[in-house]
Coordinates of C-alpha atoms in Angstrom, one line a residue:
M1 CA 0.0 0.0 0.0
T2 CA 1.5 3.4 -1.0
D3 CA 1.6 6.4 1.2
A4 CA -0.9 8.1 -1.1
Q5 CA -3.3 5.2 -0.6
E6 CA -2.9 5.3 3.1
T7 CA -3.7 9.0 3.1
A8 CA -6.7 8.6 0.8
A9 CA -8.1 5.7 2.8
D10 CA -8.0 7.7 6.0
T11 CA -10.5 10.2 4.6
S12 CA -12.5 7.8 2.3
L13 CA -15.7 7.8 4.3
R14 CA -17.1 11.1 3.3
T15 CA -20.6 12.4 3.5
T16 CA -22.0 15.5 1.8
G17 CA -22.3 17.8 4.7
G18 CA -20.2 16.4 7.6
A19 CA -21.4 16.5 11.2
P20 CA -23.3 19.7 12.3
P21 CA -22.4 21.4 15.6
D22 CA -24.2 20.0 18.6
D23 CA -26.5 23.0 18.9
V24 CA -27.6 23.1 15.2
A25 CA -30.2 20.7 13.9
P26 CA -29.1 18.9 10.8
A27 CA -30.7 20.2 7.6
P28 CA -33.4 17.9 6.2
I29 CA -32.2 15.8 3.3
P30 CA -34.2 16.6 0.2
L31 CA -36.4 13.8 -1.2
L32 CA -35.4 12.9 -4.8
E33 CA -37.9 13.7 -7.5
P34 CA -38.1 12.4 -11.0
R35 CA -36.7 15.0 -13.3
E36 CA -39.0 14.3 -16.2
G37 CA -41.9 12.7 -14.3
I38 CA -42.7 9.0 -14.4
P39 CA -42.2 7.5 -17.8
P40 CA -44.9 5.3 -19.3
V41 CA -44.5 1.6 -19.1
V42 CA -43.2 0.1 -22.3
A43 CA -45.2 -3.1 -23.0
S44 CA -45.5 -3.3 -26.8
D45 CA -43.2 -3.9 -29.7
D46 CA -43.8 -0.5 -31.2
A47 CA -43.1 1.3 -27.9
L48 CA -40.0 -0.9 -27.3
A49 CA -38.7 0.0 -30.8
R50 CA -38.9 3.7 -29.9
V51 CA -37.0 3.1 -26.6
I52 CA -34.3 1.2 -28.5
A53 CA -33.9 4.1 -31.0
D54 CA -33.8 6.7 -28.2
F55 CA -31.2 4.8 -26.2
A56 CA -29.1 4.0 -29.3
R57 CA -28.9 7.8 -29.9
G58 CA -28.1 8.5 -26.2
T59 CA -24.6 9.1 -25.0
G60 CA -22.4 7.9 -22.1
P61 CA -23.1 5.0 -19.7
V62 CA -26.5 3.4 -19.2
A63 CA -28.1 3.0 -15.8
V64 CA -29.9 -0.3 -15.5
D65 CA -32.0 -1.9 -12.8
A66 CA -34.5 -4.8 -12.6
E67 CA -37.3 -5.7 -10.3
R68 CA -38.3 -9.3 -9.5
A69 CA -41.1 -10.9 -7.6
S70 CA -39.0 -12.8 -5.1
G71 CA -41.2 -14.5 -2.5
Y72 CA -44.3 -14.3 -4.7
R73 CA -43.5 -16.0 -8.0
Y74 CA -41.6 -19.1 -9.0
G75 CA -38.1 -18.4 -10.1
Q76 CA -36.2 -15.1 -10.4
R77 CA -37.5 -13.6 -13.6
A78 CA -37.6 -9.8 -14.2
Y79 CA -40.9 -8.1 -14.1
L80 CA -39.7 -4.6 -14.7
V81 CA -36.5 -3.2 -16.3
Q82 CA -35.5 0.4 -15.6
L83 CA -33.0 2.3 -17.7
R84 CA -31.6 5.8 -18.0
R85 CA -29.1 7.5 -20.3
D86 CA -28.1 11.0 -21.2
G87 CA -30.0 12.1 -24.3
A88 CA -32.6 9.4 -23.8
G89 CA -34.1 10.0 -20.4
S90 CA -35.6 7.2 -18.4
A91 CA -37.6 4.2 -19.5
L92 CA -39.6 1.5 -17.8
V93 CA -39.9 -1.7 -19.8
D94 CA -42.3 -4.5 -19.0
P95 CA -40.7 -7.9 -19.8
V96 CA -44.1 -9.6 -19.6
G97 CA -45.3 -7.6 -22.6
C98 CA -41.8 -7.4 -24.2
P99 CA -40.1 -10.7 -23.2
D100 CA -37.2 -10.4 -25.7
L101 CA -35.0 -7.4 -25.0
S102 CA -32.0 -8.6 -27.0
G103 CA -32.6 -5.8 -29.5
L104 CA -32.2 -3.3 -26.7
S105 CA -29.0 -5.0 -25.5
T106 CA -27.6 -4.9 -29.0
A107 CA -28.3 -1.2 -29.2
L108 CA -26.2 -0.7 -26.0
T109 CA -23.3 -2.9 -27.1
G110 CA -20.0 -1.2 -26.2
S111 CA -21.7 1.1 -23.6
E112 CA -20.9 0.8 -20.0
W113 CA -23.9 -0.4 -17.9
I114 CA -24.2 0.9 -14.4
L115 CA -25.9 -1.5 -11.9
H116 CA -26.2 -1.6 -8.1
A117 CA -25.3 -5.1 -6.9
A118 CA -24.9 -6.3 -10.4
T119 CA -24.7 -10.0 -9.5
Q120 CA -28.3 -9.9 -8.3
D121 CA -29.8 -8.5 -11.5
L122 CA -27.6 -10.0 -14.2
P123 CA -29.1 -13.5 -14.2
C124 CA -32.7 -12.2 -14.7
L125 CA -31.5 -9.7 -17.3
R126 CA -29.7 -12.4 -19.3
D127 CA -32.9 -14.5 -19.3
I128 CA -34.6 -11.7 -21.3
G129 CA -31.6 -11.2 -23.7
M130 CA -29.7 -8.4 -21.9
A131 CA -26.0 -8.7 -21.1
P132 CA -23.4 -6.0 -20.7
T133 CA -20.0 -6.0 -22.3
S134 CA -18.7 -3.7 -19.6
L135 CA -20.2 -2.5 -16.3
F136 CA -19.8 -0.4 -13.2
D137 CA -21.2 -1.8 -10.0
T138 CA -22.0 1.1 -7.6
E139 CA -22.5 -1.3 -4.6
L140 CA -19.1 -3.0 -5.1
A141 CA -17.5 0.4 -5.8
G142 CA -18.8 1.5 -2.4
R143 CA -17.4 -1.5 -0.7
L144 CA -13.9 -1.0 -2.2
A145 CA -14.1 2.7 -1.3
G146 CA -14.8 1.9 2.3
F147 CA -18.3 3.1 2.8
P148 CA -19.9 1.3 5.8
R149 CA -23.4 1.3 4.2
V150 CA -23.6 0.3 0.6
G151 CA -27.4 0.0 -0.1
L152 CA -28.5 2.2 -2.9
G153 CA -30.5 4.6 -0.6
A154 CA -27.6 5.0 1.8
M155 CA -25.1 5.6 -1.1
V156 CA -27.3 8.2 -2.8
E157 CA -27.8 9.9 0.5
N158 CA -24.2 9.9 1.7
V159 CA -22.6 10.6 -1.6
L160 CA -25.1 12.8 -3.4
G161 CA -27.2 14.2 -0.6
Y162 CA -30.6 13.0 -1.7
A163 CA -33.1 10.7 0.0
L164 CA -34.7 7.9 -2.0
E165 CA -38.3 6.9 -1.4
K166 CA -38.6 3.6 0.5
G167 CA -41.2 1.0 1.0
H168 CA -41.7 -0.8 -2.3
S169 CA -38.5 -3.0 -2.7
A170 CA -40.2 -6.2 -1.5
V171 CA -43.6 -5.8 -3.3
D172 CA -45.0 -8.2 -5.8
W173 CA -43.7 -6.8 -9.0
S174 CA -45.7 -9.3 -11.1
T175 CA -48.8 -7.2 -10.2
R176 CA -50.5 -5.8 -13.3
P177 CA -51.1 -2.9 -13.7
L178 CA -48.3 -1.7 -11.6
P179 CA -49.5 1.0 -9.1
E180 CA -48.1 4.5 -9.8
P181 CA -46.2 4.8 -6.5
W182 CA -44.3 1.6 -7.4
L183 CA -43.4 3.0 -10.8
R184 CA -42.2 6.2 -9.2
Y185 CA -40.0 4.2 -6.8
A186 CA -38.7 2.1 -9.8
A187 CA -37.9 5.2 -11.9
L188 CA -36.0 6.8 -9.0
D189 CA -33.7 3.8 -8.7
V190 CA -32.0 4.8 -11.9
E191 CA -32.5 8.6 -11.6
L192 CA -29.1 9.3 -10.0
L193 CA -27.2 6.1 -10.8
I194 CA -25.0 7.8 -13.4
D195 CA -24.2 10.7 -10.9
L196 CA -23.4 8.1 -8.2
R197 CA -21.1 6.2 -10.6
D198 CA -19.2 9.4 -11.5
A199 CA -18.8 10.4 -7.8
L200 CA -17.6 6.9 -6.9
E201 CA -15.2 6.8 -9.8
E202 CA -13.6 10.0 -8.6
E203 CA -13.4 8.7 -5.0
L204 CA -11.8 5.4 -6.1
E205 CA -9.3 7.3 -8.2
R206 CA -8.5 9.5 -5.2
Q207 CA -7.8 6.4 -3.1
G208 CA -5.7 4.7 -5.8
K209 CA -8.3 1.9 -6.2
L210 CA -9.9 2.6 -9.5
E211 CA -7.9 0.0 -11.4
W212 CA -8.8 -2.5 -8.7
A213 CA -12.5 -1.8 -9.2
R214 CA -12.2 -2.1 -13.0
E215 CA -10.7 -5.6 -12.6
E216 CA -13.6 -6.6 -10.4
F217 CA -16.2 -5.2 -12.8
D218 CA -14.6 -7.0 -15.7
A219 CA -14.6 -10.2 -13.8
I220 CA -18.4 -9.8 -13.1
A221 CA -19.2 -9.0 -16.7
S222 CA -17.2 -11.9 -18.1
A223 CA -18.3 -14.5 -15.6
P224 CA -20.4 -17.4 -17.1
P225 CA -23.8 -18.1 -15.7
A226 CA -23.8 -20.2 -12.5
P227 CA -24.4 -23.9 -13.1
P228 CA -27.6 -25.4 -11.6
R229 CA -27.2 -26.5 -8.0
K230 CA -26.7 -30.2 -7.4
D231 CA -29.4 -31.6 -5.1
P232 CA -31.0 -28.3 -4.3
W233 CA -33.3 -30.1 -1.8
R234 CA -30.3 -30.4 0.6
R235 CA -30.5 -26.6 1.1
T236 CA -33.9 -26.9 2.8
S237 CA -33.9 -24.7 5.9
G238 CA -33.6 -26.9 9.0
M239 CA -31.9 -29.7 7.1
H240 CA -29.3 -30.0 9.9
K241 CA -31.9 -31.7 12.0
V242 CA -32.4 -34.5 9.5
R243 CA -29.9 -37.3 10.2
R244 CA -31.3 -40.6 8.8
R245 CA -31.2 -41.5 5.1
R246 CA -35.0 -42.4 5.2
Q247 CA -35.7 -38.9 6.5
M248 CA -33.6 -37.4 3.9
A249 CA -35.6 -39.2 1.3
V250 CA -38.8 -37.6 2.7
V251 CA -37.2 -34.2 2.4
R252 CA -36.2 -34.9 -1.2
E253 CA -39.7 -36.2 -2.2
L254 CA -41.6 -33.4 -0.6
W255 CA -39.2 -30.8 -2.0
N256 CA -39.6 -32.1 -5.5
A257 CA -43.4 -32.4 -5.2
R258 CA -43.5 -28.8 -3.9
D259 CA -41.3 -27.6 -6.7
Q260 CA -43.5 -29.1 -9.3
V261 CA -46.6 -27.5 -7.8
A262 CA -44.9 -24.1 -7.4
Q263 CA -43.6 -24.2 -11.0
R264 CA -47.0 -25.2 -12.4
R265 CA -48.8 -22.4 -10.4
D266 CA -46.0 -19.9 -10.9
I267 CA -45.8 -19.2 -7.1
S268 CA -43.0 -19.1 -4.7
P269 CA -42.3 -22.6 -3.3
G270 CA -42.4 -21.3 0.3
K271 CA -46.1 -20.2 -0.3
V272 CA -46.9 -23.8 -1.3
L273 CA -45.3 -25.6 1.6
G274 CA -42.9 -24.2 4.1
D275 CA -39.4 -25.6 4.7
A276 CA -40.3 -26.1 8.4
A277 CA -43.2 -28.3 7.5
I278 CA -41.1 -30.4 5.2
V279 CA -38.6 -31.0 8.0
E280 CA -41.3 -31.9 10.5
A281 CA -42.7 -34.5 8.1
A282 CA -39.2 -35.9 7.5
L283 CA -38.6 -36.3 11.3
A284 CA -42.0 -37.8 12.0
L285 CA -42.4 -40.1 9.0
P286 CA -46.2 -40.0 9.3
A287 CA -47.9 -43.2 8.2
N288 CA -51.2 -41.6 7.0
V289 CA -52.9 -38.3 6.3
Q290 CA -54.3 -38.2 9.8
A291 CA -50.8 -38.3 11.3
L292 CA -49.6 -35.8 8.8
T293 CA -52.4 -33.3 9.6
A294 CA -51.3 -33.3 13.2
L295 CA -47.8 -31.9 12.3
P296 CA -47.0 -28.2 12.3
G297 CA -47.4 -26.7 8.8
F298 CA -50.1 -29.2 7.8
G299 CA -53.0 -27.7 9.7
H300 CA -56.8 -27.4 9.1
R301 CA -56.4 -24.7 6.5
M302 CA -54.8 -27.2 4.1
G303 CA -57.3 -29.0 1.9
R304 CA -57.7 -32.8 1.8
R305 CA -56.3 -33.0 -1.7
Q306 CA -53.2 -31.1 -0.8
L307 CA -52.7 -33.3 2.3
E308 CA -53.0 -36.4 0.2
Q309 CA -50.4 -35.2 -2.3
W310 CA -47.9 -34.5 0.5
Q311 CA -48.6 -37.8 2.1
A312 CA -48.1 -39.6 -1.2
A313 CA -44.6 -38.0 -1.3
V314 CA -43.9 -39.3 2.2
D315 CA -45.2 -42.7 1.2
R316 CA -42.9 -42.8 -1.8
A317 CA -39.9 -42.1 0.4
R318 CA -41.0 -44.7 3.0
A319 CA -41.3 -47.4 0.2
L320 CA -37.8 -46.8 -1.3
P321 CA -35.3 -49.7 -1.0
E322 CA -32.2 -48.9 1.0
S323 CA -30.1 -48.8 -2.2
E324 CA -32.1 -45.8 -3.5
L325 CA -32.0 -43.7 -0.3
P326 CA -29.9 -40.5 -0.6
Q327 CA -26.5 -40.6 0.9
P328 CA -25.4 -38.1 3.6
G329 CA -24.4 -34.8 2.0
Q330 CA -20.9 -34.9 0.5
Q331 CA -18.4 -32.7 2.1
P332 CA -17.8 -29.7 -0.2
A333 CA -14.5 -29.8 -2.1
G334 CA -11.6 -28.2 -0.3
P335 CA -10.4 -28.0 3.3
P336 CA -12.3 -29.1 6.3
P337 CA -13.9 -26.6 8.7
P338 CA -11.2 -24.5 10.3
R339 CA -12.3 -25.5 13.8
S340 CA -10.9 -28.9 13.2
W341 CA -7.5 -27.8 11.9
A342 CA -5.7 -27.7 15.2
D343 CA -6.3 -31.4 15.7
K344 CA -5.9 -32.5 12.1
D345 CA -3.0 -30.4 11.0
P346 CA -1.5 -28.0 13.6
A347 CA 0.9 -26.5 11.0
A348 CA -2.0 -25.6 8.7
A349 CA -3.8 -24.1 11.7
A350 CA -0.8 -21.9 12.4
R351 CA -0.6 -20.8 8.8
L352 CA -4.3 -19.9 8.8
S353 CA -4.0 -17.9 12.0
A354 CA -1.1 -15.9 10.6
A355 CA -2.8 -15.4 7.3
R356 CA -6.1 -14.2 8.8
T357 CA -4.4 -11.7 11.0
A358 CA -2.3 -10.3 8.1
V359 CA -5.3 -10.0 5.8
S360 CA -7.5 -8.5 8.5
E361 CA -4.9 -5.8 9.2
L362 CA -4.4 -5.0 5.6
A363 CA -8.2 -4.8 5.0
E364 CA -8.4 -2.3 7.9
R365 CA -5.7 -0.2 6.4
L366 CA -7.3 -0.2 3.0
H367 CA -10.7 0.5 4.5
M368 CA -12.5 -2.3 2.8
P369 CA -14.2 -5.6 3.8
Q370 CA -11.8 -8.5 4.1
E371 CA -14.0 -10.6 1.7
N372 CA -13.5 -8.0 -1.0
L373 CA -9.7 -8.0 -0.5
I374 CA -9.5 -11.8 -0.8
T375 CA -12.2 -14.4 -0.3
P376 CA -11.9 -16.3 3.0
D377 CA -12.3 -19.6 1.0
T378 CA -9.2 -18.8 -1.0
V379 CA -7.2 -18.1 2.1
R380 CA -8.3 -21.4 3.7
R381 CA -7.4 -23.4 0.5
V382 CA -4.0 -21.9 0.2
C383 CA -3.2 -22.4 3.9
W384 CA -4.5 -26.0 4.0
E385 CA -2.7 -27.1 0.9
P386 CA 0.1 -24.6 0.2
P387 CA 2.3 -24.8 -3.0
K388 CA 5.3 -27.1 -2.6
S389 CA 7.5 -24.1 -3.2
L390 CA 6.8 -21.1 -1.0
T391 CA 8.2 -18.6 -3.5
P392 CA 6.3 -15.5 -4.3
G393 CA 5.7 -16.8 -7.9
A394 CA 4.3 -20.1 -6.7
V395 CA 2.0 -18.4 -4.2
E396 CA 0.8 -15.9 -6.9
D397 CA 0.1 -18.8 -9.3
T398 CA -1.9 -20.6 -6.7
L399 CA -4.0 -17.5 -5.9
A400 CA -4.6 -17.0 -9.6
A401 CA -5.8 -20.6 -10.0
Y402 CA -8.4 -19.9 -7.3
G403 CA -9.7 -16.9 -9.2
A404 CA -8.0 -14.1 -7.4
R405 CA -7.6 -10.9 -9.5
H406 CA -4.3 -9.3 -10.3
W407 CA -4.7 -6.5 -7.8
Q408 CA -5.7 -9.0 -5.0
I409 CA -2.6 -11.1 -5.7
E410 CA -0.4 -8.0 -5.7
Q411 CA -1.8 -6.9 -2.3
V412 CA -2.2 -10.2 -0.5
G413 CA 0.5 -12.4 -2.1
P414 CA 3.4 -11.1 0.0
L415 CA 1.4 -11.5 3.2
L416 CA 0.5 -15.1 2.4
V417 CA 4.2 -15.9 1.5
R418 CA 5.2 -14.8 5.0
A419 CA 2.2 -16.6 6.7
L420 CA 2.9 -19.8 4.9
A421 CA 6.6 -19.6 5.8
A422 CA 5.7 -19.0 9.4
G423 CA 3.8 -22.3 9.6
A424 CA 6.4 -24.3 7.6

């Protein structure tokens, strides 16, 4: 870390006005208003064509956001896409009426997209044909710059001095027509995203971290879609209570039955049957509908037909031969839990302790979360199974193989060389 970076980091947590004197009430923060009013919702091919033409003629980066119906609908599809660009203004596009936005994405090829918490929105945007070639993530930029609160509202308030309206982030965005207050909220999410990006770029440049941020943004933009999870039923909340293989089979059958119903009805699986109810049925192994009805989560409000389909899933699990019962969950690839290291490999435990201390101290000096400096999983893997040669080059190659970016290797590599040598 250079002296310039040290000085910049010490003053990185800036707000717009600073702390007022004790005897002076803080000035109220102005509520952000849409500059051009609420744009109409684009839900037809003709209207979409006009938006594409407007945004193709626009200049500079493009602010992009998406709203999902998490907790209400099956899956994570986008139900509204918000955009803003200089020369084009703001647009609200309905992916239900316009399910293919690849033409819009093509028109924006080569432009930088600005998103807040990009990894949350990119999957649903890709599903409707939108993918950036380059991006700027304002949430990640805030983390790297050392801001303690990186939600969009907090960032807009602390950096730009405006308050965003609150209250509609968790609504059912699949509702049609969308109420005007929701549309206002959605339009405001991109209203100042370009201004926020510019301010954060300036701050990152001042701290000597702008190239680090660009490496992170490039990695997000080029990352392939995540593969489907293997055995997603194993992630049922409360699964740690389920010990026996027969009980695991019940969880699997109920989870799959629930998923089919949820997908068919386009409703969140948790609204069909709660995880807690699945676990209760697995632990109890009810022999009939009457026994199932007595369990929490299968009460009197559930119809007979529903109860019978859940009992049928339990019965399928009860009837499985031993050879078809699920095996206990496989340990994830990589090192064991760190709490067991002292017994299994004291030298590895010493390496990990030294590495964690060094990384923590550096993250504090850089004013950023440790997990953004280097992922804890990478540190564990390197400490558990270090390279045969503890040279800087060998350690750097190992970090790169685990996906560390160049700037992370440059910052953390020397610390890990010393930590690994300390435990040798």
